[in-house]
Coordinates of C-alpha atoms in Angstrom, one line a residue:
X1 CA -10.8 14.2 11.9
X2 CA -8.8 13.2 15.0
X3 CA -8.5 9.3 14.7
X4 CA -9.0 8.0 18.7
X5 CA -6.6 5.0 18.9
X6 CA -8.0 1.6 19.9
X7 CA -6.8 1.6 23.5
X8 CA -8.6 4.6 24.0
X9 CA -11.9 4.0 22.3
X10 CA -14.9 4.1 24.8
X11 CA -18.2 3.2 22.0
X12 CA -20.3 5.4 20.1
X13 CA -23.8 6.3 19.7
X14 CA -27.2 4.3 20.5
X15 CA -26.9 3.1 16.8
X16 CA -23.9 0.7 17.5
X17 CA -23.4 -1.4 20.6
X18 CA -20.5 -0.7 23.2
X19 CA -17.4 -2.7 22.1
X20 CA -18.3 -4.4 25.9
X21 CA -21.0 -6.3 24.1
X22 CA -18.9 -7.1 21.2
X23 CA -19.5 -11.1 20.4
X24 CA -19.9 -11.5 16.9
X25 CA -21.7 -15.1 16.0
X26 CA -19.6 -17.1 13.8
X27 CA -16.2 -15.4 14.4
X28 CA -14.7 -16.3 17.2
X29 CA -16.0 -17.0 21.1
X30 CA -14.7 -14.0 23.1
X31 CA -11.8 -13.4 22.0
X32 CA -10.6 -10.0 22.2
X33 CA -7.7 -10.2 20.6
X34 CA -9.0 -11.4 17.4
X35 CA -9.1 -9.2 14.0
X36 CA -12.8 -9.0 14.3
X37 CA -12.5 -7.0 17.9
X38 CA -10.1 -4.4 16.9
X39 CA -11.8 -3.8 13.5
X40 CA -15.5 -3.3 15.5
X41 CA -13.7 -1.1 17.5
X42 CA -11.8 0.7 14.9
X43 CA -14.9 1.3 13.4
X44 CA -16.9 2.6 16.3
X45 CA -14.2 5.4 16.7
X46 CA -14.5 6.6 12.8
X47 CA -18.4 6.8 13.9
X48 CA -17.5 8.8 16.8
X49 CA -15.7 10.7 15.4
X50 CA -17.8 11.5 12.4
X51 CA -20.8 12.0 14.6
X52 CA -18.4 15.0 16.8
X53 CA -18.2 16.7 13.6
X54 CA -22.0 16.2 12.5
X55 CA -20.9 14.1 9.5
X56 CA -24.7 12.5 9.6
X57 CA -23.9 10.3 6.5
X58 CA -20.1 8.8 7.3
X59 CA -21.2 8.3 11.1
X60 CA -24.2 6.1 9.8
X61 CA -21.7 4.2 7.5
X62 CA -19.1 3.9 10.0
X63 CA -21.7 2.6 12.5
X64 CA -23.3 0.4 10.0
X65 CA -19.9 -1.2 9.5
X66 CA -19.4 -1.7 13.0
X67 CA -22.1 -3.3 13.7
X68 CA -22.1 -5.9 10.1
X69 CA -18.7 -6.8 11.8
X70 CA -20.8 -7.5 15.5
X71 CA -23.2 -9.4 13.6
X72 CA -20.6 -11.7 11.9
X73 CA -20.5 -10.1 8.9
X74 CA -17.2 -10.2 6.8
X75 CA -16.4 -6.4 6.1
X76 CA -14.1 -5.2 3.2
X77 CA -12.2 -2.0 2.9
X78 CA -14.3 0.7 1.3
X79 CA -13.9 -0.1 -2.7
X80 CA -12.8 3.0 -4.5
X81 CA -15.9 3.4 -7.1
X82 CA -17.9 4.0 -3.5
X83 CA -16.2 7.6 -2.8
X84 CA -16.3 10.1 -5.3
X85 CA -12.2 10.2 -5.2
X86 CA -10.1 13.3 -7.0
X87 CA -8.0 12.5 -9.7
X88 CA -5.2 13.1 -8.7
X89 CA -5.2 10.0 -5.7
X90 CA -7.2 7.9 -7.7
X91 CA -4.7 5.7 -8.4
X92 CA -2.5 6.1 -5.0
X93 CA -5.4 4.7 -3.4
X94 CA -5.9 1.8 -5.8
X95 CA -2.5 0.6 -4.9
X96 CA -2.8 1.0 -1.1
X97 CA -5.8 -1.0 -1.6
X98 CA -4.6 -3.8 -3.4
X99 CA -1.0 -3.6 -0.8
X100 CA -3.4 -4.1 1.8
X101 CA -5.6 -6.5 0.1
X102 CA -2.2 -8.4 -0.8
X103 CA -1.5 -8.5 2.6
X104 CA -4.8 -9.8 3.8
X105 CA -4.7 -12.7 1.3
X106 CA -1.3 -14.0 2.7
X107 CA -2.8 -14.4 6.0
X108 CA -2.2 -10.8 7.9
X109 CA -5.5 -11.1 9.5
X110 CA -4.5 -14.3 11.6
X111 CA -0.7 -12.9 12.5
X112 CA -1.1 -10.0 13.2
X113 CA -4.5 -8.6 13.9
X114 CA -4.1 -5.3 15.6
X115 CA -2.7 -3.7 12.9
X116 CA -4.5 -5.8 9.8
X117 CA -7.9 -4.1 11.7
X118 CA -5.8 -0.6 12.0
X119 CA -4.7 -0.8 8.6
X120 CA -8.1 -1.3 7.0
X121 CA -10.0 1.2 9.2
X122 CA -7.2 3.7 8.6
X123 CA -7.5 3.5 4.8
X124 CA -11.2 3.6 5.3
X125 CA -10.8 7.4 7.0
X126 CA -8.1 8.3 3.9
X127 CA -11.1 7.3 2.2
X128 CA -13.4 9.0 3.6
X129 CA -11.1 12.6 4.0
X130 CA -9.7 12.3 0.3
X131 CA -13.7 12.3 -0.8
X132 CA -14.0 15.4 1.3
X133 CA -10.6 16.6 -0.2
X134 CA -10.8 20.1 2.1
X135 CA -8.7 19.3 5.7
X136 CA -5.2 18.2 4.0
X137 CA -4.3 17.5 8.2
X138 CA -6.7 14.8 8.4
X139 CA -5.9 13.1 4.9
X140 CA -2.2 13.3 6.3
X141 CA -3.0 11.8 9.5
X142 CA -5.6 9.1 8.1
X143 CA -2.8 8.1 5.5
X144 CA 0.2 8.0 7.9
X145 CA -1.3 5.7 9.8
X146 CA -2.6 3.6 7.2
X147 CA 0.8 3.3 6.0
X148 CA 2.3 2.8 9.2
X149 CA 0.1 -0.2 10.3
X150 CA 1.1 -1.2 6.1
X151 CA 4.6 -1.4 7.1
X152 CA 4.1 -4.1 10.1
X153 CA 1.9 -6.7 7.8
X154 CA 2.7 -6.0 4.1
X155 CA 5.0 -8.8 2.8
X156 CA 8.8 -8.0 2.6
X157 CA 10.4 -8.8 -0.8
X158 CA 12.2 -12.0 -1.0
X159 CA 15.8 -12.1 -2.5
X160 CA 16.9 -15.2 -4.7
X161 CA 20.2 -16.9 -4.8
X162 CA 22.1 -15.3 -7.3
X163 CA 19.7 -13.4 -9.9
X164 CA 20.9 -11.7 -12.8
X165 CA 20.6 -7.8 -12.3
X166 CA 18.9 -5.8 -15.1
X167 CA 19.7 -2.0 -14.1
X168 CA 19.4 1.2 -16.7
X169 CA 21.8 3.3 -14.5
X170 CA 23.7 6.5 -14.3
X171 CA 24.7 9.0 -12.0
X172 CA 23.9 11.3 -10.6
X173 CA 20.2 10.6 -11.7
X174 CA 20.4 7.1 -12.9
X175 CA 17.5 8.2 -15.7
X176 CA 18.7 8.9 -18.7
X177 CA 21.1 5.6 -19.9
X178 CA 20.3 3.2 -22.2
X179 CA 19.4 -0.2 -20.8
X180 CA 22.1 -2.4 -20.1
X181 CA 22.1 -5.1 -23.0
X182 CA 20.4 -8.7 -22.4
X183 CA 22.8 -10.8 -20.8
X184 CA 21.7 -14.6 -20.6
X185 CA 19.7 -16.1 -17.3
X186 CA 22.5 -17.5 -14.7
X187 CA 21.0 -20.9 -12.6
X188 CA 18.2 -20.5 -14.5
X189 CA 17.2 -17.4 -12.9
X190 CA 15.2 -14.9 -14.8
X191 CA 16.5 -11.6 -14.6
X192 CA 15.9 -8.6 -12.2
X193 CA 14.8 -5.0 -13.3
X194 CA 15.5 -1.6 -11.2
X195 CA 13.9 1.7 -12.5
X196 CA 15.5 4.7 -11.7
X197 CA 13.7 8.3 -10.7
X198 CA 15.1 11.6 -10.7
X199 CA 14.7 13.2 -6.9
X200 CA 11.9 13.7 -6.2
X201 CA 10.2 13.2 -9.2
X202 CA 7.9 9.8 -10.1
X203 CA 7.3 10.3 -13.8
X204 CA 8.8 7.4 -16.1
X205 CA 11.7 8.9 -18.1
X206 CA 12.5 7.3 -21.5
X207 CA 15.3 5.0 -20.0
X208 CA 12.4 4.1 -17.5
X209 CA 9.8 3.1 -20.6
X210 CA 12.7 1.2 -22.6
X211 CA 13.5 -1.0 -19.0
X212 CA 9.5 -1.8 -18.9
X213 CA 9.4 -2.8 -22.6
X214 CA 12.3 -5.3 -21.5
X215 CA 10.3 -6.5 -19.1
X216 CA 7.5 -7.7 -21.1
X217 CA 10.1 -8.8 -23.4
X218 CA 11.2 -11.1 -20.2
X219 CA 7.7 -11.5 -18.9
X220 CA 7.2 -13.3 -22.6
X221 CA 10.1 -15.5 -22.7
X222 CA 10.2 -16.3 -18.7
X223 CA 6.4 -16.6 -18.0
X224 CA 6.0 -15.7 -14.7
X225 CA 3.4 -16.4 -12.1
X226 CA 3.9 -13.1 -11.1
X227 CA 5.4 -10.2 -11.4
X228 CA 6.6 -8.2 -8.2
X229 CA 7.5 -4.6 -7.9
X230 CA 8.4 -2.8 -5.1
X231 CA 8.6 1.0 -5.1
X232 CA 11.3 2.9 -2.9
X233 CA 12.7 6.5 -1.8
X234 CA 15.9 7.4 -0.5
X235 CA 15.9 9.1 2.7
X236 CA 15.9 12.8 1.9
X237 CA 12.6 14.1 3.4
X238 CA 9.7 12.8 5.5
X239 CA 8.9 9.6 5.9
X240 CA 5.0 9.9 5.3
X241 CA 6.0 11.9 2.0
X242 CA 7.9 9.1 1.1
X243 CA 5.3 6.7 1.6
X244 CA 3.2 8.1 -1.0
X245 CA 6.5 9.1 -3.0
X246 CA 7.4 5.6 -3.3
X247 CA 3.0 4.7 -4.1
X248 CA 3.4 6.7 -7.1
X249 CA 6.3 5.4 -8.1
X250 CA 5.1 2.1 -8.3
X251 CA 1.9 3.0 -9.5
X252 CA 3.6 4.7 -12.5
X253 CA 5.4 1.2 -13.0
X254 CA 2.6 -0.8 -12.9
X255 CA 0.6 1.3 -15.5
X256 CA 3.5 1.6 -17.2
X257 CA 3.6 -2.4 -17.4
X258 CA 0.0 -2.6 -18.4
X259 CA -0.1 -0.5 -21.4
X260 CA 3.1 -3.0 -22.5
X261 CA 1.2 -5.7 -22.1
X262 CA 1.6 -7.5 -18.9
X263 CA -1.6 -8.8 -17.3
X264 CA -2.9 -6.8 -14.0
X265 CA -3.5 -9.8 -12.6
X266 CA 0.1 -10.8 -12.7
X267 CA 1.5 -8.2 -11.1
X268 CA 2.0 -7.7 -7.3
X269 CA 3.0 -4.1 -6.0
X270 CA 4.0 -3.1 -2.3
X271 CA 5.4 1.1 -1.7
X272 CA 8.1 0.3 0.9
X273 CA 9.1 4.3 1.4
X274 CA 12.7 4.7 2.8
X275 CA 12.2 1.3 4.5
X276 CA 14.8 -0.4 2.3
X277 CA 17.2 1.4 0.7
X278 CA 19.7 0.2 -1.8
X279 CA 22.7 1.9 -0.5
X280 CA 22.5 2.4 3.6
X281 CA 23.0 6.4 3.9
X282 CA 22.7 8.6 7.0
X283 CA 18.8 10.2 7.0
X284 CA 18.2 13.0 5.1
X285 CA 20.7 11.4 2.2
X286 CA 20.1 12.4 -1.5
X287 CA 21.3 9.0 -3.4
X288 CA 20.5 8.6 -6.8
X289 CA 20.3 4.2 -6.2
X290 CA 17.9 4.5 -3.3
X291 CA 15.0 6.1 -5.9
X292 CA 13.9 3.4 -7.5
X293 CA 10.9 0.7 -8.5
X294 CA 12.5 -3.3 -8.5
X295 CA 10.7 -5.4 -11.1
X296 CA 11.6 -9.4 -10.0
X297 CA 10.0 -12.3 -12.5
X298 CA 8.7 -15.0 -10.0
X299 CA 8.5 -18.3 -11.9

């Protein structure tokens, strides 16, 4: 699949209206710049789309989409138990969905509309390819630009006066020190947590598991409203590789967190890529601090 932009989308078939006609009741009153628009006309092109390659079943959901959206209709991104997804993105996709989800909740929609309707219409499509799971091009180019239209409404992480650092590191790695021992909270703060990955690698090493089992420890004692982690790459390779790089990272943290203990529903989770590194480097860098996941305790 070729994903048509939204500037350049002209309508669909005789089963959805032209985005001309587009005036959802209850939305808004002509306004073409509201979330609403773009994601009817976000939709429309998935249909076309689908429809140019004789994909009878994902046109007709596409188009059925589009037009609950022109009818007023509030219209999720596709849950996961609705595509039969391969194991092996299950839970990559789980995370993008709660990132955007996350992102929704905190008022995206409203700020930013264009790419809050790209966003969800994109991971719709990496929906729709990963089920298919043949045309690796088109789960590329449905995820890139998911992650892309990601980047301009996910949250950013927030940095607090003064926190106490918890870091299990070592070079050249960083994976394979014991964690630093528990130092007392400064201001009050609780303290922050950094697991380390080997390059280009996003299984938890045992440093990694001991660090987690500190944070339930802290998690315990601090009792957090939530717990935020953020995954990150450093900047050797592509950035769309480490998009999802830095998604499994995280993801491995946050299950990682679970099976210690730590409520789901506490714990918030954005994959920033190379976005943010620790240590600024020149692209294309290997650097042992920039491949991490950062736990921070919100009280």
């Amino acid at each position: 699949m070729f994903f048509i932009g939204f500037s350049s989308i002209n309508g669909c078939t005789s089963q959805t209206p032209p985005p001309e006609t587009y005036q959802p009741e209850g939305l808004y009153e002509e306004d073409y710049s509201s979330f609403y628009y773009y994601l009817y006309e976000g939709y429309l092109g998935l249909a076309k789309q689908e429809d140019n390659e004789n994909d009878v079943a994902d046109h007709a959901l596409f188009s059925e989409k589009a037009q609950r959206v022109n009818n007023g209709r509030i219209v999720e991104p596709q849950q996961l138990n609705m595509r039969r997804i391969p194991e092996h993105a299950y839970e990559e996709l789980k995370v993008a969905r709660h990132a955007l989800m996350q992102a929704f909740s905190l008022g995206s929609k409203e700020r930013l509309p264009a790419p809050s309707a790209q966003a969800q219409v994109m991971f719709d499509c990496w929906m729709q390819e990963q089920e298919e799971n043949f045309q690796q091009h088109d789960i590329d180019v449905c995820k890139r630009d998911f992650f892309k239209a990601l980047a301009l409404i996910a949250p950013q992480p927030t940095t607090k006066a003064e926190p106490e650092t918890r870091v299990a590191k070592v070079e050249p790695c960083a994976c394979d020190e014991k964690p630093a021992k528990k130092e007392p909270a400064k201001n009050k703060q609780p303290p922050e947590f950094i697991v380390y990955f080997e390059f280009d690698k996003d299984h938890l090493t045992k440093t990694a598991i001991a660090t987690i089992n500190e944070v339930k420890q802290a998690v315990n004692e601090w009792k957090p409203k939530t717990v935020v982690l953020s995954g990150h790459t450093d900047l050797a390779g592509q950035n769309i590789y480490n998009e999802g790089l830095s998604t499994r990272r995280v993801t491995n943290v946050l299950n990682g967190l679970i099976l210690a203990g730590v409520p789901e529903n506490k714990i918030d989770i954005s994959a920033l890529g190379e976005r943010h590194p620790a240590v600024r480097t020149p692209d294309g860098t290997k650097k042992a601090e920039n491949r991490r996941v950062e736990i921070h305790l919100v009280l």
